[in-house]
Amino acid sequence: MNSAPITPGTIHEELERVRADFHALVTEATPADVHRLSSGTRWTNGQLLFHMFFGYLIVRRLLPLVRLMGRLPEPVSRTFARVLEAGTRLFHLINYFSDRGAARVIHGPRLIRWFDRTVEVLQAQLETEAAAALARGMHMPVSWDPYFRDWMSLAEIYHYGTQHYDHHRQQLTIGRPS
């Protein structure tokens, strides 16, 4: 995480930045770009684009969990994170293969529509979050993602989607020569 505070305003701005970037990537990618391997992953650019979107779907699923765990005694979320850690290998396999398959069906204009809808839902939810809720958090399975830390606030979970996106954005080879 960077040193700037994570506020609802900064999260909203980064979601708008990412939305514009994602639209440009998906719209401007040629069929050759989509089928070309990305850099540093085993996914094609098309599969990686879906995975970048999927990071925001993960955020949507994490939000209710973090809201709940943030209200429970701290050992509950620590234990839950340890249970999830035990399933890391399975998580990575499902993550890899599901994105490969989903990218065959959800791409192009459909991917943009799904991305936009997800961002709109996240922004609408963010507008309703109280400052106290954004400060609560839970322990996370740190081996699942390099941007998961041992404990993350709800605000950091909202921000996580963009960290994930920006990380994988650098791995795309769209527009690069083969």
PDB file of C-alpha atoms in Angstrom:
ATOM      1  CA  MET A   1       0.000   0.000   0.000  1.00  0.00           C
ATOM      2  CA  ASN A   2       1.265   3.511  -0.732  1.00  0.00           C
ATOM      3  CA  SER A   3       1.590   6.236   1.883  1.00  0.00           C
ATOM      4  CA  ALA A   4      -1.429   8.275   0.705  1.00  0.00           C
ATOM      5  CA  PRO A   5      -4.544   7.662   2.784  1.00  0.00           C
ATOM      6  CA  ILE A   6      -7.212   5.542   1.151  1.00  0.00           C
ATOM      7  CA  THR A   7     -10.366   7.627   1.105  1.00  0.00           C
ATOM      8  CA  PRO A   8     -13.672   7.028  -0.653  1.00  0.00           C
ATOM      9  CA  GLY A   9     -12.736   9.870  -3.016  1.00  0.00           C
ATOM     10  CA  THR A  10      -9.412   8.305  -4.006  1.00  0.00           C
ATOM     11  CA  ILE A  11     -11.062   4.909  -4.480  1.00  0.00           C
ATOM     12  CA  HIS A  12     -13.749   6.461  -6.676  1.00  0.00           C
ATOM     13  CA  GLU A  13     -11.098   8.257  -8.767  1.00  0.00           C
ATOM     14  CA  GLU A  14      -8.995   5.132  -9.234  1.00  0.00           C
ATOM     15  CA  LEU A  15     -12.071   3.155 -10.299  1.00  0.00           C
ATOM     16  CA  GLU A  16     -12.831   5.787 -12.942  1.00  0.00           C
ATOM     17  CA  ARG A  17      -9.198   5.737 -14.142  1.00  0.00           C
ATOM     18  CA  VAL A  18      -9.252   1.961 -14.398  1.00  0.00           C
ATOM     19  CA  ARG A  19     -12.625   1.952 -16.157  1.00  0.00           C
ATOM     20  CA  ALA A  20     -11.317   4.276 -18.898  1.00  0.00           C
ATOM     21  CA  ASP A  21      -8.129   2.239 -19.243  1.00  0.00           C
ATOM     22  CA  PHE A  22     -10.018  -1.062 -19.394  1.00  0.00           C
ATOM     23  CA  HIS A  23     -12.369   0.267 -22.072  1.00  0.00           C
ATOM     24  CA  ALA A  24      -9.386   1.360 -24.176  1.00  0.00           C
ATOM     25  CA  LEU A  25      -7.583  -1.960 -23.737  1.00  0.00           C
ATOM     26  CA  VAL A  26     -10.549  -4.137 -24.648  1.00  0.00           C
ATOM     27  CA  THR A  27     -11.707  -1.895 -27.499  1.00  0.00           C
ATOM     28  CA  GLU A  28      -8.300  -1.414 -29.100  1.00  0.00           C
ATOM     29  CA  ALA A  29      -6.993  -4.981 -28.721  1.00  0.00           C
ATOM     30  CA  THR A  30      -6.746  -6.793 -32.027  1.00  0.00           C
ATOM     31  CA  PRO A  31      -7.570 -10.504 -32.285  1.00  0.00           C
ATOM     32  CA  ALA A  32      -3.810 -11.141 -32.426  1.00  0.00           C
ATOM     33  CA  ASP A  33      -3.338  -9.085 -29.241  1.00  0.00           C
ATOM     34  CA  VAL A  34      -6.064 -11.019 -27.419  1.00  0.00           C
ATOM     35  CA  HIS A  35      -4.530 -14.391 -28.302  1.00  0.00           C
ATOM     36  CA  ARG A  36      -0.900 -13.390 -27.632  1.00  0.00           C
ATOM     37  CA  LEU A  37       0.658 -14.600 -24.383  1.00  0.00           C
ATOM     38  CA  SER A  38       0.979 -12.036 -21.646  1.00  0.00           C
ATOM     39  CA  SER A  39       4.311 -11.346 -19.971  1.00  0.00           C
ATOM     40  CA  GLY A  40       5.055 -13.273 -16.788  1.00  0.00           C
ATOM     41  CA  THR A  41       1.851 -15.351 -16.688  1.00  0.00           C
ATOM     42  CA  ARG A  42       0.535 -18.466 -18.393  1.00  0.00           C
ATOM     43  CA  TRP A  43      -2.535 -16.550 -19.605  1.00  0.00           C
ATOM     44  CA  THR A  44      -3.132 -14.934 -22.958  1.00  0.00           C
ATOM     45  CA  ASN A  45      -3.904 -11.214 -22.969  1.00  0.00           C
ATOM     46  CA  GLY A  46      -7.602 -12.028 -23.313  1.00  0.00           C
ATOM     47  CA  GLN A  47      -7.500 -14.329 -20.314  1.00  0.00           C
ATOM     48  CA  LEU A  48      -5.514 -11.782 -18.324  1.00  0.00           C
ATOM     49  CA  LEU A  49      -8.053  -9.058 -19.169  1.00  0.00           C
ATOM     50  CA  PHE A  50     -10.758 -11.273 -17.722  1.00  0.00           C
ATOM     51  CA  HIS A  51      -8.585 -11.923 -14.657  1.00  0.00           C
ATOM     52  CA  MET A  52      -8.106  -8.173 -14.164  1.00  0.00           C
ATOM     53  CA  PHE A  53     -11.889  -7.786 -14.163  1.00  0.00           C
ATOM     54  CA  PHE A  54     -12.199 -10.818 -11.873  1.00  0.00           C
ATOM     55  CA  GLY A  55     -10.165  -8.997  -9.214  1.00  0.00           C
ATOM     56  CA  TYR A  56     -13.060  -6.574  -8.843  1.00  0.00           C
ATOM     57  CA  LEU A  57     -15.522  -9.465  -8.600  1.00  0.00           C
ATOM     58  CA  ILE A  58     -13.405 -10.775  -5.734  1.00  0.00           C
ATOM     59  CA  VAL A  59     -13.692  -7.377  -4.058  1.00  0.00           C
ATOM     60  CA  ARG A  60     -17.489  -7.531  -4.365  1.00  0.00           C
ATOM     61  CA  ARG A  61     -17.499 -10.954  -2.678  1.00  0.00           C
ATOM     62  CA  LEU A  62     -15.052  -9.899   0.027  1.00  0.00           C
ATOM     63  CA  LEU A  63     -16.950  -6.783   1.111  1.00  0.00           C
ATOM     64  CA  PRO A  64     -19.772  -8.537   3.026  1.00  0.00           C
ATOM     65  CA  LEU A  65     -17.269 -10.945   4.567  1.00  0.00           C
ATOM     66  CA  VAL A  66     -15.010  -8.123   5.769  1.00  0.00           C
ATOM     67  CA  ARG A  67     -18.011  -6.205   7.104  1.00  0.00           C
ATOM     68  CA  LEU A  68     -19.036  -9.269   9.109  1.00  0.00           C
ATOM     69  CA  MET A  69     -15.553 -10.240  10.319  1.00  0.00           C
ATOM     70  CA  GLY A  70     -14.843  -6.628  11.267  1.00  0.00           C
ATOM     71  CA  ARG A  71     -17.623  -6.852  13.850  1.00  0.00           C
ATOM     72  CA  LEU A  72     -16.518 -10.182  15.326  1.00  0.00           C
ATOM     73  CA  PRO A  73     -13.706 -10.798  17.816  1.00  0.00           C
ATOM     74  CA  GLU A  74     -10.289 -10.625  16.130  1.00  0.00           C
ATOM     75  CA  PRO A  75      -9.450 -14.336  16.662  1.00  0.00           C
ATOM     76  CA  VAL A  76     -12.404 -15.292  14.453  1.00  0.00           C
ATOM     77  CA  SER A  77     -10.953 -13.630  11.366  1.00  0.00           C
ATOM     78  CA  ARG A  78      -7.432 -14.843  12.194  1.00  0.00           C
ATOM     79  CA  THR A  79      -8.719 -18.447  12.366  1.00  0.00           C
ATOM     80  CA  PHE A  80     -10.758 -18.004   9.198  1.00  0.00           C
ATOM     81  CA  ALA A  81      -7.695 -16.663   7.345  1.00  0.00           C
ATOM     82  CA  ARG A  82      -5.680 -19.700   8.482  1.00  0.00           C
ATOM     83  CA  VAL A  83      -8.383 -22.041   7.169  1.00  0.00           C
ATOM     84  CA  LEU A  84      -8.291 -20.235   3.817  1.00  0.00           C
ATOM     85  CA  GLU A  85      -4.485 -20.431   3.804  1.00  0.00           C
ATOM     86  CA  ALA A  86      -4.774 -24.218   4.000  1.00  0.00           C
ATOM     87  CA  GLY A  87      -6.627 -24.142   0.673  1.00  0.00           C
ATOM     88  CA  THR A  88      -4.103 -21.962  -1.150  1.00  0.00           C
ATOM     89  CA  ARG A  89      -3.071 -24.553  -3.749  1.00  0.00           C
ATOM     90  CA  LEU A  90      -6.692 -25.287  -4.644  1.00  0.00           C
ATOM     91  CA  PHE A  91      -7.463 -21.554  -4.763  1.00  0.00           C
ATOM     92  CA  HIS A  92      -4.653 -20.937  -7.267  1.00  0.00           C
ATOM     93  CA  LEU A  93      -5.747 -23.839  -9.488  1.00  0.00           C
ATOM     94  CA  ILE A  94      -9.368 -22.695  -9.539  1.00  0.00           C
ATOM     95  CA  ASN A  95      -8.289 -19.101 -10.125  1.00  0.00           C
ATOM     96  CA  TYR A  96      -6.120 -20.074 -13.111  1.00  0.00           C
ATOM     97  CA  PHE A  97      -8.478 -22.460 -14.856  1.00  0.00           C
ATOM     98  CA  SER A  98     -11.697 -20.539 -14.217  1.00  0.00           C
ATOM     99  CA  ASP A  99     -10.254 -17.389 -15.783  1.00  0.00           C
ATOM    100  CA  ARG A 100      -9.078 -19.340 -18.810  1.00  0.00           C
ATOM    101  CA  GLY A 101     -12.554 -20.754 -19.343  1.00  0.00           C
ATOM    102  CA  ALA A 102     -14.489 -17.610 -18.556  1.00  0.00           C
ATOM    103  CA  ALA A 103     -12.441 -15.551 -21.012  1.00  0.00           C
ATOM    104  CA  ARG A 104     -13.773 -17.752 -23.834  1.00  0.00           C
ATOM    105  CA  VAL A 105     -17.320 -16.599 -23.063  1.00  0.00           C
ATOM    106  CA  ILE A 106     -16.933 -13.155 -21.498  1.00  0.00           C
ATOM    107  CA  HIS A 107     -14.853 -10.903 -23.735  1.00  0.00           C
ATOM    108  CA  GLY A 108     -15.144  -7.824 -25.923  1.00  0.00           C
ATOM    109  CA  PRO A 109     -18.267  -5.693 -25.402  1.00  0.00           C
ATOM    110  CA  ARG A 110     -19.705  -8.193 -22.910  1.00  0.00           C
ATOM    111  CA  LEU A 111     -16.582  -7.939 -20.751  1.00  0.00           C
ATOM    112  CA  ILE A 112     -16.827  -4.137 -20.845  1.00  0.00           C
ATOM    113  CA  ARG A 113     -20.501  -4.245 -19.789  1.00  0.00           C
ATOM    114  CA  TRP A 114     -19.738  -6.610 -16.898  1.00  0.00           C
ATOM    115  CA  PHE A 115     -16.770  -4.493 -15.852  1.00  0.00           C
ATOM    116  CA  ASP A 116     -18.838  -1.297 -15.916  1.00  0.00           C
ATOM    117  CA  ARG A 117     -21.643  -2.874 -13.906  1.00  0.00           C
ATOM    118  CA  THR A 118     -19.185  -4.143 -11.299  1.00  0.00           C
ATOM    119  CA  VAL A 119     -17.512  -0.738 -10.953  1.00  0.00           C
ATOM    120  CA  GLU A 120     -20.921   0.960 -10.654  1.00  0.00           C
ATOM    121  CA  VAL A 121     -21.954  -1.423  -7.872  1.00  0.00           C
ATOM    122  CA  LEU A 122     -18.664  -0.890  -6.018  1.00  0.00           C
ATOM    123  CA  GLN A 123     -18.974   2.888  -6.290  1.00  0.00           C
ATOM    124  CA  ALA A 124     -22.593   2.819  -5.094  1.00  0.00           C
ATOM    125  CA  GLN A 125     -21.677   0.639  -2.114  1.00  0.00           C
ATOM    126  CA  LEU A 126     -18.686   2.826  -1.306  1.00  0.00           C
ATOM    127  CA  GLU A 127     -20.921   5.913  -1.130  1.00  0.00           C
ATOM    128  CA  THR A 128     -22.971   4.263   1.632  1.00  0.00           C
ATOM    129  CA  GLU A 129     -20.041   3.141   3.801  1.00  0.00           C
ATOM    130  CA  ALA A 130     -19.579   4.903   7.119  1.00  0.00           C
ATOM    131  CA  ALA A 131     -16.053   5.930   8.123  1.00  0.00           C
ATOM    132  CA  ALA A 132     -16.168   3.482  11.039  1.00  0.00           C
ATOM    133  CA  ALA A 133     -17.070   0.612   8.706  1.00  0.00           C
ATOM    134  CA  LEU A 134     -14.245   1.487   6.298  1.00  0.00           C
ATOM    135  CA  ALA A 135     -11.786   1.315   9.214  1.00  0.00           C
ATOM    136  CA  ARG A 136     -12.887  -2.158  10.363  1.00  0.00           C
ATOM    137  CA  GLY A 137     -11.282  -5.162   8.736  1.00  0.00           C
ATOM    138  CA  MET A 138     -10.135  -8.738   8.975  1.00  0.00           C
ATOM    139  CA  HIS A 139      -7.153 -11.007   8.622  1.00  0.00           C
ATOM    140  CA  MET A 140      -6.512 -12.224   5.082  1.00  0.00           C
ATOM    141  CA  PRO A 141      -4.932 -15.327   3.516  1.00  0.00           C
ATOM    142  CA  VAL A 142      -1.669 -13.622   2.516  1.00  0.00           C
ATOM    143  CA  SER A 143      -0.465 -16.426   0.232  1.00  0.00           C
ATOM    144  CA  TRP A 144      -3.494 -15.982  -2.020  1.00  0.00           C
ATOM    145  CA  ASP A 145      -2.327 -12.678  -3.491  1.00  0.00           C
ATOM    146  CA  PRO A 146       0.759 -10.468  -3.184  1.00  0.00           C
ATOM    147  CA  TYR A 147      -1.469  -7.514  -2.270  1.00  0.00           C
ATOM    148  CA  PHE A 148      -3.206  -9.263   0.609  1.00  0.00           C
ATOM    149  CA  ARG A 149      -1.719  -8.295   3.941  1.00  0.00           C
ATOM    150  CA  ASP A 150      -2.238 -10.070   7.252  1.00  0.00           C
ATOM    151  CA  TRP A 151      -4.958  -7.601   8.224  1.00  0.00           C
ATOM    152  CA  MET A 152      -6.844  -5.306   5.843  1.00  0.00           C
ATOM    153  CA  SER A 153      -9.509  -2.679   6.428  1.00  0.00           C
ATOM    154  CA  LEU A 154     -12.647  -2.468   4.339  1.00  0.00           C
ATOM    155  CA  ALA A 155     -11.173   0.606   2.600  1.00  0.00           C
ATOM    156  CA  GLU A 156      -8.071  -1.440   1.725  1.00  0.00           C
ATOM    157  CA  ILE A 157     -10.280  -4.178   0.272  1.00  0.00           C
ATOM    158  CA  TYR A 158     -11.945  -1.622  -2.009  1.00  0.00           C
ATOM    159  CA  HIS A 159      -8.475  -0.435  -3.025  1.00  0.00           C
ATOM    160  CA  TYR A 160      -7.163  -3.976  -3.527  1.00  0.00           C
ATOM    161  CA  GLY A 161      -9.026  -4.356  -6.836  1.00  0.00           C
ATOM    162  CA  THR A 162      -7.035  -1.530  -8.359  1.00  0.00           C
ATOM    163  CA  GLN A 163      -3.737  -2.775  -6.948  1.00  0.00           C
ATOM    164  CA  HIS A 164      -4.490  -6.140  -8.567  1.00  0.00           C
ATOM    165  CA  TYR A 165      -5.508  -4.446 -11.828  1.00  0.00           C
ATOM    166  CA  ASP A 166      -2.401  -2.230 -11.989  1.00  0.00           C
ATOM    167  CA  HIS A 167      -0.124  -5.194 -11.270  1.00  0.00           C
ATOM    168  CA  HIS A 168      -1.541  -7.245 -14.124  1.00  0.00           C
ATOM    169  CA  ARG A 169      -1.825  -4.213 -16.424  1.00  0.00           C
ATOM    170  CA  GLN A 170       1.963  -4.255 -16.615  1.00  0.00           C
ATOM    171  CA  GLN A 171       1.893  -7.881 -17.819  1.00  0.00           C
ATOM    172  CA  LEU A 172      -0.310  -7.267 -20.849  1.00  0.00           C
ATOM    173  CA  THR A 173       1.425  -7.410 -24.216  1.00  0.00           C
ATOM    174  CA  ILE A 174      -1.391  -5.686 -26.109  1.00  0.00           C
ATOM    175  CA  GLY A 175      -0.015  -3.451 -28.840  1.00  0.00           C
ATOM    176  CA  ARG A 176       3.467  -4.911 -28.578  1.00  0.00           C
ATOM    177  CA  PRO A 177       5.094  -6.697 -31.508  1.00  0.00           C
ATOM    178  CA  SER A 178       4.954 -10.493 -31.365  1.00  0.00           C
TER     179      SER A 178
END
